[in-house]
mmCIF file of C-alpha atoms and ligand atoms in Angstrom:
data_model
loop_
_atom_site.group_PDB
_atom_site.id
_atom_site.type_symbol
_atom_site.label_atom_id
_atom_site.label_comp_id
_atom_site.label_asym_id
_atom_site.label_seq_id
_atom_site.Cartn_x
_atom_site.Cartn_y
_atom_site.Cartn_z
ATOM 1 C CA MET A 35 95.331 103.766 112.232
ATOM 2 C CA SER A 36 95.973 102.824 115.747
ATOM 3 C CA GLN A 37 99.109 104.810 116.157
ATOM 4 C CA GLU A 38 99.100 107.702 118.685
ATOM 5 C CA ILE A 39 99.451 111.517 116.956
ATOM 6 C CA THR A 40 101.993 113.267 118.930
ATOM 7 C CA GLY A 41 103.211 116.760 119.084
ATOM 8 C CA ARG A 42 106.254 115.676 116.733
ATOM 9 C CA THR A 43 103.982 113.942 114.160
ATOM 10 C CA ARG A 44 104.829 115.240 110.767
ATOM 11 C CA LEU A 45 102.372 115.479 107.884
ATOM 12 C CA GLY A 46 101.868 114.449 104.304
ATOM 13 C CA CYS A 47 99.252 114.707 102.049
ATOM 14 C CA LEU A 48 97.437 114.141 98.652
ATOM 15 C CA LEU A 49 96.030 117.115 96.852
ATOM 16 C CA GLY A 50 93.756 117.231 93.819
ATOM 17 C CA THR A 51 90.046 116.459 92.858
ATOM 18 C CA PRO A 52 88.402 113.862 93.424
ATOM 19 C CA VAL A 53 90.385 112.216 96.297
ATOM 20 C CA THR A 54 87.561 110.515 98.570
ATOM 21 C CA HIS A 55 88.342 107.341 96.643
ATOM 22 C CA SER A 56 91.971 107.337 97.252
ATOM 23 C CA LEU A 57 93.670 104.218 98.781
ATOM 24 C CA SER A 58 96.789 106.312 99.559
ATOM 25 C CA PRO A 59 95.803 107.146 103.010
ATOM 26 C CA MET A 60 95.547 103.625 103.957
ATOM 27 C CA MET A 61 98.748 102.658 102.187
ATOM 28 C CA TYR A 62 100.833 105.210 103.875
ATOM 29 C CA ASN A 63 99.313 105.194 107.265
ATOM 30 C CA GLU A 64 99.398 101.310 107.391
ATOM 31 C CA SER A 65 103.173 101.553 106.366
ATOM 32 C CA PHE A 66 104.197 104.406 109.032
ATOM 33 C CA ARG A 67 102.297 102.221 111.633
ATOM 34 C CA LEU A 68 104.089 99.189 110.786
ATOM 35 C CA LEU A 69 107.744 100.916 110.541
ATOM 36 C CA GLY A 70 106.894 102.751 113.794
ATOM 37 C CA MET A 71 107.332 106.070 112.013
ATOM 38 C CA ASP A 72 105.549 109.298 113.641
ATOM 39 C CA ARG A 73 104.054 110.480 110.300
ATOM 40 C CA VAL A 74 100.475 111.011 109.058
ATOM 41 C CA TYR A 75 99.059 111.088 105.451
ATOM 42 C CA LEU A 76 95.689 113.020 104.667
ATOM 43 C CA CYS A 77 93.578 113.997 101.639
ATOM 44 C CA PHE A 78 92.593 117.428 100.583
ATOM 45 C CA ASP A 79 90.215 118.255 97.680
ATOM 46 C CA THR A 80 91.669 121.036 95.953
ATOM 47 C CA GLU A 81 88.724 121.722 93.456
ATOM 48 C CA HIS A 82 87.985 125.199 94.769
ATOM 49 C CA ALA A 83 91.634 125.809 96.218
ATOM 50 C CA ASP A 84 94.194 128.282 95.139
ATOM 51 C CA LEU A 85 97.201 125.745 94.881
ATOM 52 C CA GLY A 86 99.751 128.219 95.127
ATOM 53 C CA ALA A 87 98.480 129.289 98.429
ATOM 54 C CA ILE A 88 98.027 125.799 99.494
ATOM 55 C CA VAL A 89 101.775 124.740 98.540
ATOM 56 C CA ARG A 90 103.061 128.078 100.421
ATOM 57 C CA SER A 91 101.255 126.883 103.619
ATOM 58 C CA LEU A 92 102.798 123.477 103.218
ATOM 59 C CA ARG A 93 106.043 124.680 103.070
ATOM 60 C CA GLN A 94 105.504 127.039 106.119
ATOM 61 C CA ILE A 95 104.044 123.775 108.471
ATOM 62 C CA ASP A 96 107.152 121.863 107.149
ATOM 63 C CA VAL A 97 105.016 118.985 105.701
ATOM 64 C CA PHE A 98 107.443 115.955 104.663
ATOM 65 C CA GLY A 99 106.047 115.805 101.369
ATOM 66 C CA PHE A 100 102.887 115.133 99.384
ATOM 67 C CA ASN A 101 101.374 113.740 96.416
ATOM 68 C CA LEU A 102 99.355 115.139 93.489
ATOM 69 C CA THR A 103 96.465 113.647 91.665
ATOM 70 C CA MET A 104 94.702 115.135 88.656
ATOM 71 C CA PRO A 105 94.364 118.037 87.670
ATOM 72 C CA ASP A 106 97.303 119.159 89.932
ATOM 73 C CA LYS A 107 100.049 116.993 88.702
ATOM 74 C CA GLU A 108 100.849 119.752 85.810
ATOM 75 C CA ARG A 109 99.528 122.718 87.955
ATOM 76 C CA ILE A 110 101.946 122.137 90.440
ATOM 77 C CA LEU A 111 105.294 122.498 88.245
ATOM 78 C CA PRO A 112 105.585 126.283 88.748
ATOM 79 C CA PHE A 113 105.487 126.196 92.713
ATOM 80 C CA LEU A 114 108.479 123.794 92.933
ATOM 81 C CA ASP A 115 112.046 124.556 93.525
ATOM 82 C CA GLU A 116 113.517 121.530 91.641
ATOM 83 C CA ILE A 117 112.050 118.864 89.290
ATOM 84 C CA ASP A 118 113.715 115.453 88.709
ATOM 85 C CA PRO A 119 114.899 114.941 85.171
ATOM 86 C CA ALA A 120 112.360 112.050 84.360
ATOM 87 C CA ALA A 121 109.517 114.179 85.751
ATOM 88 C CA GLN A 122 110.884 117.031 83.442
ATOM 89 C CA MET A 123 110.519 114.739 80.634
ATOM 90 C CA ILE A 124 107.039 113.792 81.475
ATOM 91 C CA GLY A 125 105.976 117.253 82.358
ATOM 92 C CA ALA A 126 104.047 116.125 85.167
ATOM 93 C CA VAL A 127 104.922 115.418 89.048
ATOM 94 C CA ASN A 128 102.802 113.234 91.137
ATOM 95 C CA THR A 129 105.337 113.171 94.282
ATOM 96 C CA VAL A 130 106.836 116.185 96.308
ATOM 97 C CA LYS A 131 109.531 115.872 98.865
ATOM 98 C CA ASN A 132 110.184 118.667 101.163
ATOM 99 C CA GLU A 133 113.927 118.433 101.553
ATOM 100 C CA ASP A 134 115.080 121.116 104.205
ATOM 101 C CA GLY A 135 112.310 123.449 102.731
ATOM 102 C CA ALA A 136 113.207 122.897 99.219
ATOM 103 C CA LEU A 137 110.343 121.287 97.364
ATOM 104 C CA ILE A 138 111.509 118.594 94.867
ATOM 105 C CA GLY A 139 109.032 117.099 92.036
ATOM 106 C CA TYR A 140 109.192 113.265 90.830
ATOM 107 C CA ASN A 141 106.882 111.289 88.879
ATOM 108 C CA THR A 142 106.423 107.763 90.304
ATOM 109 C CA ASP A 143 103.749 106.383 88.026
ATOM 110 C CA GLY A 144 106.089 104.970 85.467
ATOM 111 C CA ILE A 145 108.665 103.883 88.038
ATOM 112 C CA GLY A 146 105.703 101.750 89.544
ATOM 113 C CA TYR A 147 104.518 100.630 86.489
ATOM 114 C CA MET A 148 108.001 99.323 85.298
ATOM 115 C CA ARG A 149 108.245 97.351 88.756
ATOM 116 C CA SER A 150 105.193 95.613 88.041
ATOM 117 C CA VAL A 151 105.915 94.448 84.716
ATOM 118 C CA ARG A 152 109.327 93.256 85.712
ATOM 119 C CA GLU A 153 107.895 91.196 88.615
ATOM 120 C CA ALA A 154 105.365 89.677 86.075
ATOM 121 C CA GLY A 155 108.552 88.503 83.974
ATOM 122 C CA CYS A 156 109.289 91.050 81.359
ATOM 123 C CA ALA A 157 112.762 92.105 80.907
ATOM 124 C CA PRO A 158 112.613 95.711 79.745
ATOM 125 C CA SER A 159 115.686 95.271 77.288
ATOM 126 C CA SER A 160 113.981 92.544 75.563
ATOM 127 C CA CYS A 161 110.399 93.806 75.382
ATOM 128 C CA GLU A 162 109.219 95.981 72.375
ATOM 129 C CA MET A 163 106.134 97.579 73.700
ATOM 130 C CA THR A 164 102.852 98.893 72.427
ATOM 131 C CA LEU A 165 101.676 101.541 74.864
ATOM 132 C CA LEU A 166 97.714 102.688 74.105
ATOM 133 C CA GLY A 167 97.089 106.239 75.399
ATOM 134 C CA ALA A 168 99.212 109.391 75.750
ATOM 135 C CA GLY A 169 97.524 111.055 78.746
ATOM 136 C CA GLY A 170 98.803 111.723 82.220
ATOM 137 C CA ALA A 171 99.709 108.009 83.311
ATOM 138 C CA ALA A 172 100.841 107.074 79.783
ATOM 139 C CA ALA A 173 103.502 109.775 79.465
ATOM 140 C CA SER A 174 105.251 108.714 82.736
ATOM 141 C CA ILE A 175 104.948 104.801 81.689
ATOM 142 C CA ALA A 176 106.606 105.858 78.260
ATOM 143 C CA VAL A 177 109.326 107.977 79.775
ATOM 144 C CA HIS A 178 110.303 105.234 82.447
ATOM 145 C CA ALA A 179 109.996 102.410 79.873
ATOM 146 C CA ALA A 180 112.402 104.133 77.737
ATOM 147 C CA LEU A 181 114.837 105.074 80.576
ATOM 148 C CA ASP A 182 114.688 101.508 81.789
ATOM 149 C CA GLY A 183 115.884 100.214 78.443
ATOM 150 C CA ILE A 184 112.940 99.142 76.140
ATOM 151 C CA PRO A 185 114.395 99.302 72.826
ATOM 152 C CA ALA A 186 111.154 100.261 71.008
ATOM 153 C CA LEU A 187 108.026 101.919 71.839
ATOM 154 C CA HIS A 188 104.757 102.280 69.866
ATOM 155 C CA ILE A 189 102.487 104.798 71.249
ATOM 156 C CA VAL A 190 98.917 104.394 69.938
ATOM 157 C CA ASN A 191 96.420 107.445 70.486
ATOM 158 C CA ARG A 192 93.432 108.631 68.609
ATOM 159 C CA ARG A 193 93.681 112.084 66.887
ATOM 160 C CA GLY A 194 92.019 113.829 69.829
ATOM 161 C CA ARG A 195 93.032 115.913 72.818
ATOM 162 C CA SER A 196 96.373 114.221 73.302
ATOM 163 C CA TRP A 197 97.717 113.545 69.751
ATOM 164 C CA GLU A 198 100.152 116.492 69.782
ATOM 165 C CA LYS A 199 101.272 115.379 73.085
ATOM 166 C CA ALA A 200 101.941 112.088 71.873
ATOM 167 C CA LEU A 201 104.211 113.585 69.174
ATOM 168 C CA ARG A 202 106.060 115.688 71.640
ATOM 169 C CA LEU A 203 106.562 112.766 73.978
ATOM 170 C CA ALA A 204 107.927 110.389 71.093
ATOM 171 C CA GLU A 205 110.272 113.172 70.139
ATOM 172 C CA THR A 206 111.514 113.754 73.742
ATOM 173 C CA ILE A 207 112.137 110.061 74.174
ATOM 174 C CA ASN A 208 114.147 109.707 70.741
ATOM 175 C CA GLN A 209 116.266 112.807 71.701
ATOM 176 C CA LYS A 210 116.958 111.812 75.175
ATOM 177 C CA THR A 211 117.063 108.128 75.711
ATOM 178 C CA GLY A 212 118.451 105.088 73.486
ATOM 179 C CA CYS A 213 114.740 103.972 72.997
ATOM 180 C CA HIS A 214 113.101 104.376 69.614
ATOM 181 C CA ALA A 215 109.611 105.802 69.875
ATOM 182 C CA ASP A 216 106.764 106.187 67.238
ATOM 183 C CA VAL A 217 103.262 107.354 67.142
ATOM 184 C CA THR A 218 100.224 105.433 65.408
ATOM 185 C CA ASP A 219 96.639 106.600 65.090
ATOM 186 C CA MET A 220 94.476 104.280 66.978
ATOM 187 C CA ALA A 221 92.051 104.595 64.000
ATOM 188 C CA ASP A 222 94.362 102.911 61.537
ATOM 189 C CA ALA A 223 93.595 99.124 62.313
ATOM 190 C CA GLU A 224 96.282 97.647 60.289
ATOM 191 C CA ALA A 225 99.094 99.911 61.768
ATOM 192 C CA VAL A 226 97.819 99.155 65.406
ATOM 193 C CA HIS A 227 98.107 95.311 64.417
ATOM 194 C CA SER A 228 101.360 95.664 63.048
ATOM 195 C CA CYS A 229 102.516 97.349 66.255
ATOM 196 C CA ILE A 230 101.022 94.782 68.513
ATOM 197 C CA ALA A 231 102.370 91.915 66.370
ATOM 198 C CA LYS A 232 106.160 93.028 66.985
ATOM 199 C CA SER A 233 105.468 93.723 70.694
ATOM 200 C CA ARG A 234 106.089 91.499 73.643
ATOM 201 C CA LEU A 235 104.283 94.106 76.194
ATOM 202 C CA LEU A 236 100.848 95.737 75.345
ATOM 203 C CA THR A 237 99.883 98.328 77.850
ATOM 204 C CA ASN A 238 96.516 99.908 78.179
ATOM 205 C CA ALA A 239 97.059 103.420 79.347
ATOM 206 C CA THR A 240 93.669 104.852 78.118
ATOM 207 C CA SER A 241 90.698 105.029 80.458
ATOM 208 C CA ILE A 242 88.745 102.785 77.981
ATOM 209 C CA GLY A 243 87.202 99.811 79.919
ATOM 210 C CA MET A 244 87.088 101.524 83.078
ATOM 211 C CA ALA A 245 83.975 101.274 84.945
ATOM 212 C CA PRO A 246 81.031 102.148 84.363
ATOM 213 C CA ASN A 247 82.161 101.511 80.678
ATOM 214 C CA GLU A 248 83.139 97.897 81.326
ATOM 215 C CA ASP A 249 82.119 96.609 77.976
ATOM 216 C CA ALA A 250 84.217 98.691 75.977
ATOM 217 C CA THR A 251 87.889 97.624 74.927
ATOM 218 C CA PRO A 252 90.734 99.620 73.149
ATOM 219 C CA ILE A 253 91.535 96.540 70.867
ATOM 220 C CA ALA A 254 89.316 96.179 67.864
ATOM 221 C CA ASP A 255 90.162 92.541 67.289
ATOM 222 C CA PRO A 256 91.134 90.176 70.004
ATOM 223 C CA SER A 257 92.875 87.854 67.814
ATOM 224 C CA TRP A 258 95.758 90.380 67.475
ATOM 225 C CA LEU A 259 96.531 89.548 71.131
ATOM 226 C CA HIS A 260 99.292 86.791 70.302
ATOM 227 C CA PRO A 261 100.334 84.314 73.158
ATOM 228 C CA GLU A 262 103.984 85.783 73.426
ATOM 229 C CA LEU A 263 102.354 89.104 74.676
ATOM 230 C CA LEU A 264 102.220 90.213 78.388
ATOM 231 C CA VAL A 265 98.979 92.279 78.389
ATOM 232 C CA SER A 266 98.878 94.808 80.957
ATOM 233 C CA ASP A 267 95.837 97.147 81.780
ATOM 234 C CA ILE A 268 96.682 99.840 84.254
ATOM 235 C CA ILE A 269 92.756 100.307 85.149
ATOM 236 C CA TYR A 270 92.069 98.578 88.364
ATOM 237 C CA ASN A 271 88.341 99.170 88.485
ATOM 238 C CA PRO A 272 87.355 96.647 87.474
ATOM 239 C CA ARG A 273 90.155 94.270 88.407
ATOM 240 C CA ARG A 274 89.736 92.267 85.143
ATOM 241 C CA THR A 275 88.766 94.601 82.109
ATOM 242 C CA ARG A 276 87.475 93.382 79.067
ATOM 243 C CA LEU A 277 90.926 93.751 77.524
ATOM 244 C CA LEU A 278 92.162 91.244 80.151
ATOM 245 C CA ARG A 279 89.573 88.867 79.794
ATOM 246 C CA GLU A 280 89.934 88.649 75.932
ATOM 247 C CA ALA A 281 93.757 88.536 76.286
ATOM 248 C CA GLU A 282 93.576 85.488 78.566
ATOM 249 C CA ALA A 283 91.267 83.607 76.314
ATOM 250 C CA GLN A 284 93.998 84.304 73.634
ATOM 251 C CA GLY A 285 96.513 82.416 75.916
ATOM 252 C CA CYS A 286 98.331 85.887 77.159
ATOM 253 C CA ARG A 287 99.842 86.643 80.266
ATOM 254 C CA CYS A 288 97.851 89.380 81.990
ATOM 255 C CA LEU A 289 98.395 92.162 84.545
ATOM 256 C CA ASN A 290 95.980 94.668 86.048
ATOM 257 C CA GLY A 291 96.677 98.191 87.281
ATOM 258 C CA LEU A 292 96.744 97.168 91.036
ATOM 259 C CA SER A 293 100.382 96.550 91.400
ATOM 260 C CA MET A 294 101.381 99.856 89.500
ATOM 261 C CA LEU A 295 99.028 101.578 91.980
ATOM 262 C CA LEU A 296 100.976 99.898 94.875
ATOM 263 C CA TYR A 297 104.452 100.334 93.654
ATOM 264 C CA GLN A 298 104.001 103.956 92.622
ATOM 265 C CA GLY A 299 103.246 104.485 96.296
ATOM 266 C CA ALA A 300 106.281 102.538 97.313
ATOM 267 C CA ALA A 301 108.509 104.514 95.156
ATOM 268 C CA ALA A 302 107.037 107.890 96.857
ATOM 269 C CA PHE A 303 107.212 106.351 100.117
ATOM 270 C CA HIS A 304 111.067 105.625 99.495
ATOM 271 C CA ILE A 305 111.730 108.913 98.030
ATOM 272 C CA TRP A 306 110.021 110.460 101.461
ATOM 273 C CA THR A 307 111.600 108.248 103.894
ATOM 274 C CA GLY A 308 114.734 106.382 102.574
ATOM 275 C CA GLN A 309 112.808 103.109 103.469
ATOM 276 C CA ASP A 310 111.120 100.374 101.619
ATOM 277 C CA MET A 311 107.411 100.532 102.112
ATOM 278 C CA PRO A 312 106.087 97.182 103.554
ATOM 279 C CA VAL A 313 104.431 96.301 100.070
ATOM 280 C CA GLU A 314 103.356 92.546 100.960
ATOM 281 C CA GLU A 315 101.426 93.888 104.106
ATOM 282 C CA VAL A 316 99.746 96.643 102.449
ATOM 283 C CA ARG A 317 99.048 94.334 99.411
ATOM 284 C CA ARG A 318 97.392 91.782 101.518
ATOM 285 C CA LYS A 319 95.211 94.211 103.520
ATOM 286 C CA TYR A 320 94.070 96.900 100.755
ATOM 287 C CA PHE A 321 95.182 95.554 97.166
ATOM 288 C CA GLN A 322 93.437 92.208 96.495
HETATM 289 P P1 LIG B 669 93.971 111.006 80.934
HETATM 290 O O1 LIG B 669 95.255 111.838 81.125
HETATM 291 O O2 LIG B 669 92.762 111.744 80.928
HETATM 292 O O3 LIG B 669 94.268 110.075 79.556
HETATM 293 C C1 LIG B 669 93.374 109.324 79.086
HETATM 294 C C2 LIG B 669 94.059 108.614 77.747
HETATM 295 O O4 LIG B 669 92.795 107.756 77.250
HETATM 296 C C3 LIG B 669 94.062 109.680 76.726
HETATM 297 O O5 LIG B 669 95.265 109.183 75.982
HETATM 298 C C4 LIG B 669 92.980 109.690 75.796
HETATM 299 O O6 LIG B 669 93.030 110.078 74.505
HETATM 300 C C5 LIG B 669 92.552 108.157 75.810
HETATM 301 N N1 LIG B 669 91.080 108.090 75.824
HETATM 302 C C6 LIG B 669 90.038 108.156 76.608
HETATM 303 N N2 LIG B 669 88.949 107.713 76.140
HETATM 304 C C7 LIG B 669 89.246 107.397 74.957
HETATM 305 C C8 LIG B 669 88.308 106.953 73.782
HETATM 306 N N3 LIG B 669 87.018 106.535 73.965
HETATM 307 N N4 LIG B 669 89.110 106.432 72.736
HETATM 308 C C9 LIG B 669 90.209 106.487 72.435
HETATM 309 N N5 LIG B 669 91.187 107.168 73.347
HETATM 310 C C10 LIG B 669 90.531 107.192 74.535
HETATM 311 O O7 LIG B 669 93.962 109.919 82.077
HETATM 312 P P2 LIG B 669 95.228 109.351 83.054
HETATM 313 O O8 LIG B 669 95.303 110.003 84.190
HETATM 314 O O9 LIG B 669 96.420 109.065 82.046
HETATM 315 O O10 LIG B 669 94.328 107.859 83.463
HETATM 316 C C11 LIG B 669 94.351 106.886 82.169
HETATM 317 C C12 LIG B 669 93.555 105.464 83.089
HETATM 318 O O11 LIG B 669 94.725 104.909 83.780
HETATM 319 C C13 LIG B 669 92.454 105.617 83.818
HETATM 320 O O12 LIG B 669 91.662 104.528 83.701
HETATM 321 C C14 LIG B 669 93.125 105.627 85.338
HETATM 322 O O13 LIG B 669 92.335 105.306 86.347
HETATM 323 C C15 LIG B 669 94.205 104.645 85.042
HETATM 324 N N6 LIG B 669 95.394 105.127 86.268
HETATM 325 C C16 LIG B 669 95.860 104.272 86.774
HETATM 326 C C17 LIG B 669 97.067 104.302 87.568
HETATM 327 C C18 LIG B 669 97.726 103.013 88.518
HETATM 328 O O14 LIG B 669 98.272 103.202 89.235
HETATM 329 N N7 LIG B 669 97.116 101.543 88.093
HETATM 330 C C19 LIG B 669 97.567 105.384 87.567
HETATM 331 C C20 LIG B 669 97.120 106.528 86.951
HETATM 332 C C21 LIG B 669 95.933 106.153 86.125
HETATM 333 P P3 LIG B 669 92.715 111.768 74.231
HETATM 334 O O15 LIG B 669 93.333 112.508 75.322
HETATM 335 O O16 LIG B 669 93.478 112.082 72.862
HETATM 336 O O17 LIG B 669 91.308 111.863 74.357
#
């Protein structure tokens, strides 16, 4: 960062744990520099911290806003003054804007994801979707996919920690949007195959295949991956997961998680500043 910090520089930050690997400081500080904005963005590890006390301090020093990563995306909810309706449906917030002292929560993960799939040529209104996972990122993707006009959404999860959450998520989507959502057990191979066969968009929002477990894949049989599918893995480490390698071999179009990461940041940047983030410059420098 070569921009001078002045007496007027305003602070934004990332809270959560771990945060040291985050690309967000580079992404936002480069954007502030390119746009000549007198702002700075830092990371704070909250592992041993009292989140309520931190938020009270951030209010008092008048930060422009902040991001949350795990596990603070849900822990933040009671400390906010207002929560955007989509973030309420998701039950988690990753972006907070300080609007004249009022802290307003948003969730931009799904916004970024839907921008990345539209850019890859998938028109939501004509894309039946199979979504693997029902954790934090999957919930945001599911809600924003439904709000963006995906007609049918098949949520696939194991009968584990997130199973009940998957059922509640589908119920919320069915009640509040025009999308029809259902839930399938990942262990039921025939049912999963049937969901994928009907879909034009397959999204892996589980952590299966993420480094260091790069030999793992959420799909039992690669022949289920038909050439009409856009196969998208929100994992970005590694850039090409086993799922994406097998999808390519089946003739599918593929998308990794880097553009979602960039565009969820661009959506937060717009919420804070009202300006478009210079995504191409940031992509070239940090997201290759
Ligand atoms: P999370 O809340 O912990 O959710 C993980 C999901 O994966 C849950 O549905 C979990 O099921 C499922 N899962 C994990 N291991 C599994 C296994 N062995 N078999 C079957 N299901 C399994 O995590 P998250 O925050 O949503 O993140 C998920 C992935 O997305 C991570 O790889 C993360 O790096 C990536 N991500 C990318 C972006 C981006 O911008 N590209 C943003 C956020 C996250 P149970 O809970 O039922 O165990």
